[in-house]
Amino acid sequence: VAERVTRDGFLSTANARDVASIAWAYATLGIKNRALMGALARRTLEEGFLDTFSAKEVGSTAWAYATLDLRHETLLTALAVQTLQPGFLSTFRAPDIAYAVWAFVASGVKNESLMAALADHSLQNTFF
């Protein structure tokens, strides 16, 4: 699967759900395929692509890279910027917050603004 996904422009047609799902699946299986994860990161970082991500896709993608111990600071920074866009954080549910917080802590990528915003959002919502 990874070989097919990383060649012939396959990812150029992938949407946010595809990218997040592939990353999540490989991380869940513990398969650390650097070529695949690099290709997924490049697709995610294409101009305007992150604007199509949901909170779940942001959290799952961050979680996948951290789970595989792939510290991709550029990607995580871009995910943080997306999360901090006006109105975006309000779409986060408890699991999305947990994935994002754990991913940033586990990766060692510090973003105080993101952590503060996630904490504030958590305190303001009951999620029930």
Coordinates of N, CA and C in Angstrom, one line a residue:
V1 N 0.8 -1.2 0.0 CA 0.0 0.0 0.0 C 0.9 1.3 0.0
A2 N 1.9 1.3 0.9 CA 2.7 2.5 1.0 C 3.4 2.8 -0.3
E3 N 3.9 1.7 -1.0 CA 4.6 1.9 -2.3 C 3.6 2.6 -3.3
R4 N 2.4 2.1 -3.4 CA 1.4 2.6 -4.3 C 1.1 4.1 -4.0
V5 N 0.9 4.4 -2.7 CA 0.5 5.7 -2.3 C 1.6 6.7 -2.6
T6 N 2.8 6.3 -2.5 CA 3.9 7.3 -2.6 C 4.4 7.5 -4.1
R7 N 3.8 6.8 -5.0 CA 4.2 7.0 -6.4 C 3.1 7.4 -7.3
D8 N 3.4 7.8 -8.5 CA 2.5 8.2 -9.6 C 1.5 9.2 -9.2
G9 N 1.8 10.2 -8.4 CA 0.9 11.3 -8.1 C -0.4 10.8 -7.3
F10 N -0.3 9.7 -6.7 CA -1.5 9.1 -6.1 C -2.1 10.1 -5.0
L11 N -1.2 10.7 -4.2 CA -1.6 11.5 -3.1 C -2.2 12.9 -3.6
S12 N -2.0 13.2 -4.9 CA -2.5 14.5 -5.4 C -4.0 14.5 -5.4
T13 N -4.6 13.3 -5.3 CA -6.1 13.2 -5.3 C -6.6 12.9 -3.9
A14 N -5.7 12.7 -3.0 CA -6.1 12.4 -1.6 C -6.7 13.6 -0.9
N15 N -7.8 13.4 -0.2 CA -8.3 14.5 0.6 C -7.8 14.4 2.1
A16 N -8.3 15.4 2.9 CA -7.8 15.4 4.3 C -8.1 14.1 5.0
R17 N -9.3 13.6 4.8 CA -9.7 12.3 5.5 C -8.8 11.2 5.1
D18 N -8.5 11.1 3.8 CA -7.6 10.1 3.3 C -6.2 10.1 4.0
V19 N -5.6 11.3 4.0 CA -4.3 11.5 4.6 C -4.3 11.2 6.0
A20 N -5.2 11.7 6.8 CA -5.3 11.4 8.2 C -5.5 10.0 8.5
S21 N -6.4 9.3 7.7 CA -6.7 7.9 7.9 C -5.5 7.0 7.6
I22 N -4.8 7.3 6.6 CA -3.6 6.5 6.3 C -2.6 6.7 7.4
A23 N -2.3 7.9 7.8 CA -1.3 8.2 8.8 C -1.7 7.4 10.1
W24 N -3.0 7.6 10.5 CA -3.5 6.9 11.7 C -3.4 5.4 11.6
A25 N -3.7 4.8 10.5 CA -3.7 3.4 10.3 C -2.3 2.8 10.5
Y26 N -1.3 3.5 9.8 CA 0.1 3.1 9.9 C 0.6 3.2 11.4
A27 N 0.2 4.3 12.0 CA 0.6 4.5 13.4 C 0.0 3.4 14.3
T28 N -1.3 3.1 14.1 CA -2.0 2.1 14.9 C -1.3 0.8 14.8
L29 N -0.9 0.5 13.5 CA -0.2 -0.8 13.3 C 1.3 -0.8 13.7
G30 N 1.8 0.4 14.0 CA 3.2 0.5 14.4 C 4.1 0.4 13.2
I31 N 3.7 0.7 12.0 CA 4.5 0.6 10.8 C 5.1 2.0 10.6
K32 N 6.4 2.1 10.7 CA 7.1 3.4 10.6 C 7.7 3.4 9.2
N33 N 6.9 3.9 8.2 CA 7.4 4.0 6.8 C 7.7 5.4 6.5
R34 N 9.0 5.8 6.6 CA 9.4 7.2 6.5 C 9.0 7.8 5.1
A35 N 9.1 7.0 4.1 CA 8.7 7.5 2.8 C 7.2 7.9 2.7
L36 N 6.4 7.0 3.2 CA 5.0 7.2 3.2 C 4.6 8.4 4.1
M37 N 5.2 8.5 5.3 CA 4.8 9.6 6.2 C 5.4 10.9 5.7
G38 N 6.5 10.9 5.0 CA 7.0 12.1 4.4 C 6.1 12.6 3.3
A39 N 5.6 11.6 2.5 CA 4.7 12.0 1.4 C 3.4 12.5 2.0
L40 N 2.9 11.9 3.0 CA 1.7 12.5 3.7 C 1.9 13.8 4.2
A41 N 3.0 14.1 4.8 CA 3.3 15.4 5.4 C 3.4 16.4 4.2
R42 N 4.1 16.1 3.1 CA 4.2 17.0 2.0 C 2.8 17.4 1.5
R43 N 1.9 16.4 1.4 CA 0.5 16.6 0.9 C -0.2 17.5 1.9
T44 N 0.0 17.3 3.1 CA -0.7 18.1 4.1 C -0.2 19.5 4.1
L45 N 1.0 19.7 3.8 CA 1.6 21.1 3.8 C 1.4 21.8 2.5
E46 N 0.8 21.2 1.5 CA 0.5 21.9 0.3 C -0.4 23.1 0.6
E47 N -0.2 24.2 -0.1 CA -0.9 25.4 0.2 C -2.4 25.2 0.2
G48 N -3.1 25.6 1.2 CA -4.5 25.5 1.4 C -5.1 24.2 1.8
F49 N -4.3 23.1 1.8 CA -4.8 21.8 2.1 C -5.2 21.6 3.5
L50 N -4.5 22.2 4.4 CA -4.8 22.1 5.8 C -6.2 22.8 6.1
D51 N -6.6 23.7 5.3 CA -7.9 24.4 5.5 C -9.0 23.4 5.4
T52 N -8.8 22.3 4.8 CA -9.8 21.3 4.6 C -9.9 20.2 5.7
F53 N -9.0 20.3 6.7 CA -8.9 19.4 7.8 C -10.0 19.7 8.8
S54 N -10.5 18.6 9.4 CA -11.4 18.8 10.5 C -10.6 18.7 11.8
A55 N -11.2 18.9 12.9 CA -10.5 18.8 14.2 C -10.0 17.4 14.4
K56 N -10.8 16.4 14.0 CA -10.5 15.0 14.2 C -9.2 14.7 13.3
E57 N -9.2 15.2 12.1 CA -8.1 14.9 11.2 C -6.8 15.6 11.7
V58 N -6.9 16.8 12.3 CA -5.7 17.4 12.9 C -5.2 16.6 14.0
G59 N -6.1 16.2 14.9 CA -5.7 15.4 16.1 C -5.1 14.1 15.7
S60 N -5.8 13.4 14.7 CA -5.3 12.1 14.3 C -3.9 12.1 13.6
T61 N -3.8 13.1 12.8 CA -2.5 13.3 12.1 C -1.4 13.6 13.0
A62 N -1.6 14.5 13.9 CA -0.5 14.8 14.9 C -0.2 13.6 15.8
W63 N -1.3 12.8 16.2 CA -1.1 11.6 17.0 C -0.3 10.6 16.2
A64 N -0.5 10.4 14.9 CA 0.1 9.4 14.1 C 1.7 9.7 14.1
Y65 N 2.0 10.9 13.8 CA 3.5 11.2 13.8 C 4.2 11.0 15.1
A66 N 3.5 11.5 16.2 CA 4.1 11.3 17.5 C 4.2 9.8 17.9
T67 N 3.1 9.0 17.6 CA 3.1 7.6 17.9 C 4.3 6.9 17.2
L68 N 4.5 7.3 16.0 CA 5.6 6.7 15.2 C 7.0 7.3 15.5
D69 N 7.0 8.2 16.5 CA 8.2 8.9 16.9 C 8.9 9.6 15.7
L70 N 8.1 10.2 14.8 CA 8.5 11.0 13.7 C 8.3 12.4 14.0
R71 N 9.4 13.1 14.5 CA 9.3 14.5 14.9 C 9.3 15.3 13.6
H72 N 8.2 15.8 13.2 CA 8.1 16.6 12.0 C 7.6 18.0 12.5
E73 N 8.5 18.8 12.9 CA 8.2 20.1 13.5 C 7.4 21.0 12.6
T74 N 7.8 21.0 11.3 CA 7.1 21.9 10.3 C 5.6 21.4 10.2
L75 N 5.4 20.2 10.2 CA 4.0 19.7 10.1 C 3.2 20.0 11.4
L76 N 3.8 19.7 12.5 CA 3.1 20.0 13.8 C 2.8 21.5 13.9
T77 N 3.8 22.3 13.5 CA 3.6 23.8 13.6 C 2.4 24.2 12.7
A78 N 2.3 23.6 11.5 CA 1.2 23.9 10.6 C -0.1 23.5 11.2
L79 N -0.1 22.3 11.8 CA -1.3 21.8 12.4 C -1.8 22.7 13.6
A80 N -0.8 23.2 14.3 CA -1.1 24.2 15.4 C -1.7 25.5 14.9
V81 N -1.1 26.0 13.8 CA -1.6 27.2 13.2 C -3.0 27.0 12.7
Q82 N -3.3 25.9 12.1 CA -4.7 25.6 11.6 C -5.6 25.5 12.8
T83 N -5.2 24.9 13.9 CA -6.1 24.8 15.1 C -6.4 26.1 15.7
L84 N -5.5 27.1 15.6 CA -5.6 28.4 16.2 C -6.4 29.4 15.3
Q85 N -6.8 28.9 14.1 CA -7.6 29.8 13.2 C -8.9 30.1 13.9
P86 N -9.4 31.3 13.7 CA -10.7 31.7 14.3 C -11.8 30.7 14.1
G87 N -12.4 30.2 15.1 CA -13.5 29.3 15.0 C -13.2 27.8 14.9
F88 N -11.9 27.5 14.6 CA -11.6 26.1 14.4 C -11.6 25.3 15.7
L89 N -11.0 25.9 16.7 CA -10.9 25.2 18.0 C -12.2 24.8 18.5
S90 N -13.3 25.6 18.2 CA -14.6 25.3 18.8 C -15.1 24.0 18.2
T91 N -14.5 23.4 17.2 CA -15.0 22.2 16.6 C -14.3 21.0 17.3
F92 N -13.4 21.2 18.2 CA -12.6 20.1 18.9 C -13.5 19.5 19.9
R93 N -13.5 18.2 19.9 CA -14.1 17.4 21.0 C -13.0 16.9 21.9
A94 N -13.4 16.2 23.0 CA -12.4 15.8 23.9 C -11.4 14.9 23.3
P95 N -11.7 13.9 22.5 CA -10.7 13.0 21.9 C -9.7 13.8 21.0
D96 N -10.2 14.8 20.3 CA -9.3 15.6 19.4 C -8.3 16.4 20.3
I97 N -8.8 16.9 21.4 CA -7.9 17.6 22.3 C -6.8 16.7 22.9
A98 N -7.3 15.5 23.3 CA -6.3 14.6 23.9 C -5.3 14.2 22.9
Y99 N -5.7 13.9 21.7 CA -4.7 13.5 20.6 C -3.7 14.6 20.4
A100 N -4.2 15.8 20.3 CA -3.3 17.0 19.9 C -2.4 17.2 21.1
V101 N -2.9 17.3 22.3 CA -2.0 17.6 23.4 C -0.9 16.5 23.6
W102 N -1.3 15.3 23.5 CA -0.4 14.2 23.7 C 0.7 14.2 22.6
A103 N 0.2 14.5 21.3 CA 1.2 14.5 20.2 C 2.2 15.6 20.4
F104 N 1.8 16.8 20.8 CA 2.8 17.8 20.9 C 3.8 17.6 22.1
V105 N 3.2 17.1 23.2 CA 4.1 16.7 24.3 C 5.0 15.6 24.0
A106 N 4.5 14.5 23.4 CA 5.4 13.4 23.0 C 6.4 13.7 22.0
S107 N 6.1 14.7 21.1 CA 7.0 15.1 20.0 C 8.1 16.1 20.5
G108 N 7.8 16.7 21.6 CA 8.7 17.7 22.1 C 8.6 19.0 21.4
V109 N 7.5 19.2 20.6 CA 7.3 20.4 19.9 C 6.5 21.4 20.8
K110 N 7.1 22.5 21.2 CA 6.5 23.4 22.1 C 5.7 24.4 21.4
N111 N 4.4 24.6 21.8 CA 3.6 25.7 21.2 C 2.7 26.1 22.4
E112 N 3.1 27.1 23.1 CA 2.4 27.6 24.3 C 1.0 28.1 23.9
S113 N 0.9 28.8 22.8 CA -0.4 29.4 22.4 C -1.4 28.2 22.2
L114 N -0.9 27.2 21.5 CA -1.8 26.1 21.3 C -2.3 25.4 22.6
M115 N -1.3 25.1 23.4 CA -1.6 24.4 24.7 C -2.6 25.3 25.5
A116 N -2.3 26.6 25.6 CA -3.2 27.4 26.4 C -4.6 27.4 25.8
A117 N -4.7 27.5 24.4 CA -6.0 27.5 23.8 C -6.8 26.2 24.0
L118 N -6.0 25.1 23.9 CA -6.7 23.8 24.1 C -7.1 23.6 25.6
A119 N -6.3 24.1 26.5 CA -6.7 24.1 27.9 C -7.9 24.9 28.2
D120 N -8.0 26.1 27.6 CA -9.1 27.0 27.8 C -10.4 26.4 27.2
H121 N -10.2 25.8 26.0 CA -11.4 25.1 25.4 C -11.9 24.0 26.2
S122 N -11.0 23.2 26.8 CA -11.3 22.1 27.6 C -12.1 22.5 28.9
L123 N -11.6 23.6 29.5 CA -12.3 24.1 30.7 C -13.6 24.7 30.4
Q124 N -13.9 25.2 29.2 CA -15.1 25.9 28.9 C -16.2 24.9 28.4
N125 N -15.8 23.6 28.2 CA -16.8 22.7 27.6 C -16.9 21.4 28.5
T126 N -18.1 20.9 28.5 CA -18.3 19.6 29.3 C -18.2 18.4 28.4
F127 N -18.3 18.6 27.1 CA -18.2 17.5 26.1 C -19.3 16.4 26.3
F128 N -20.3 16.7 27.0 CA -21.4 15.7 27.1 C -22.7 16.3 26.6

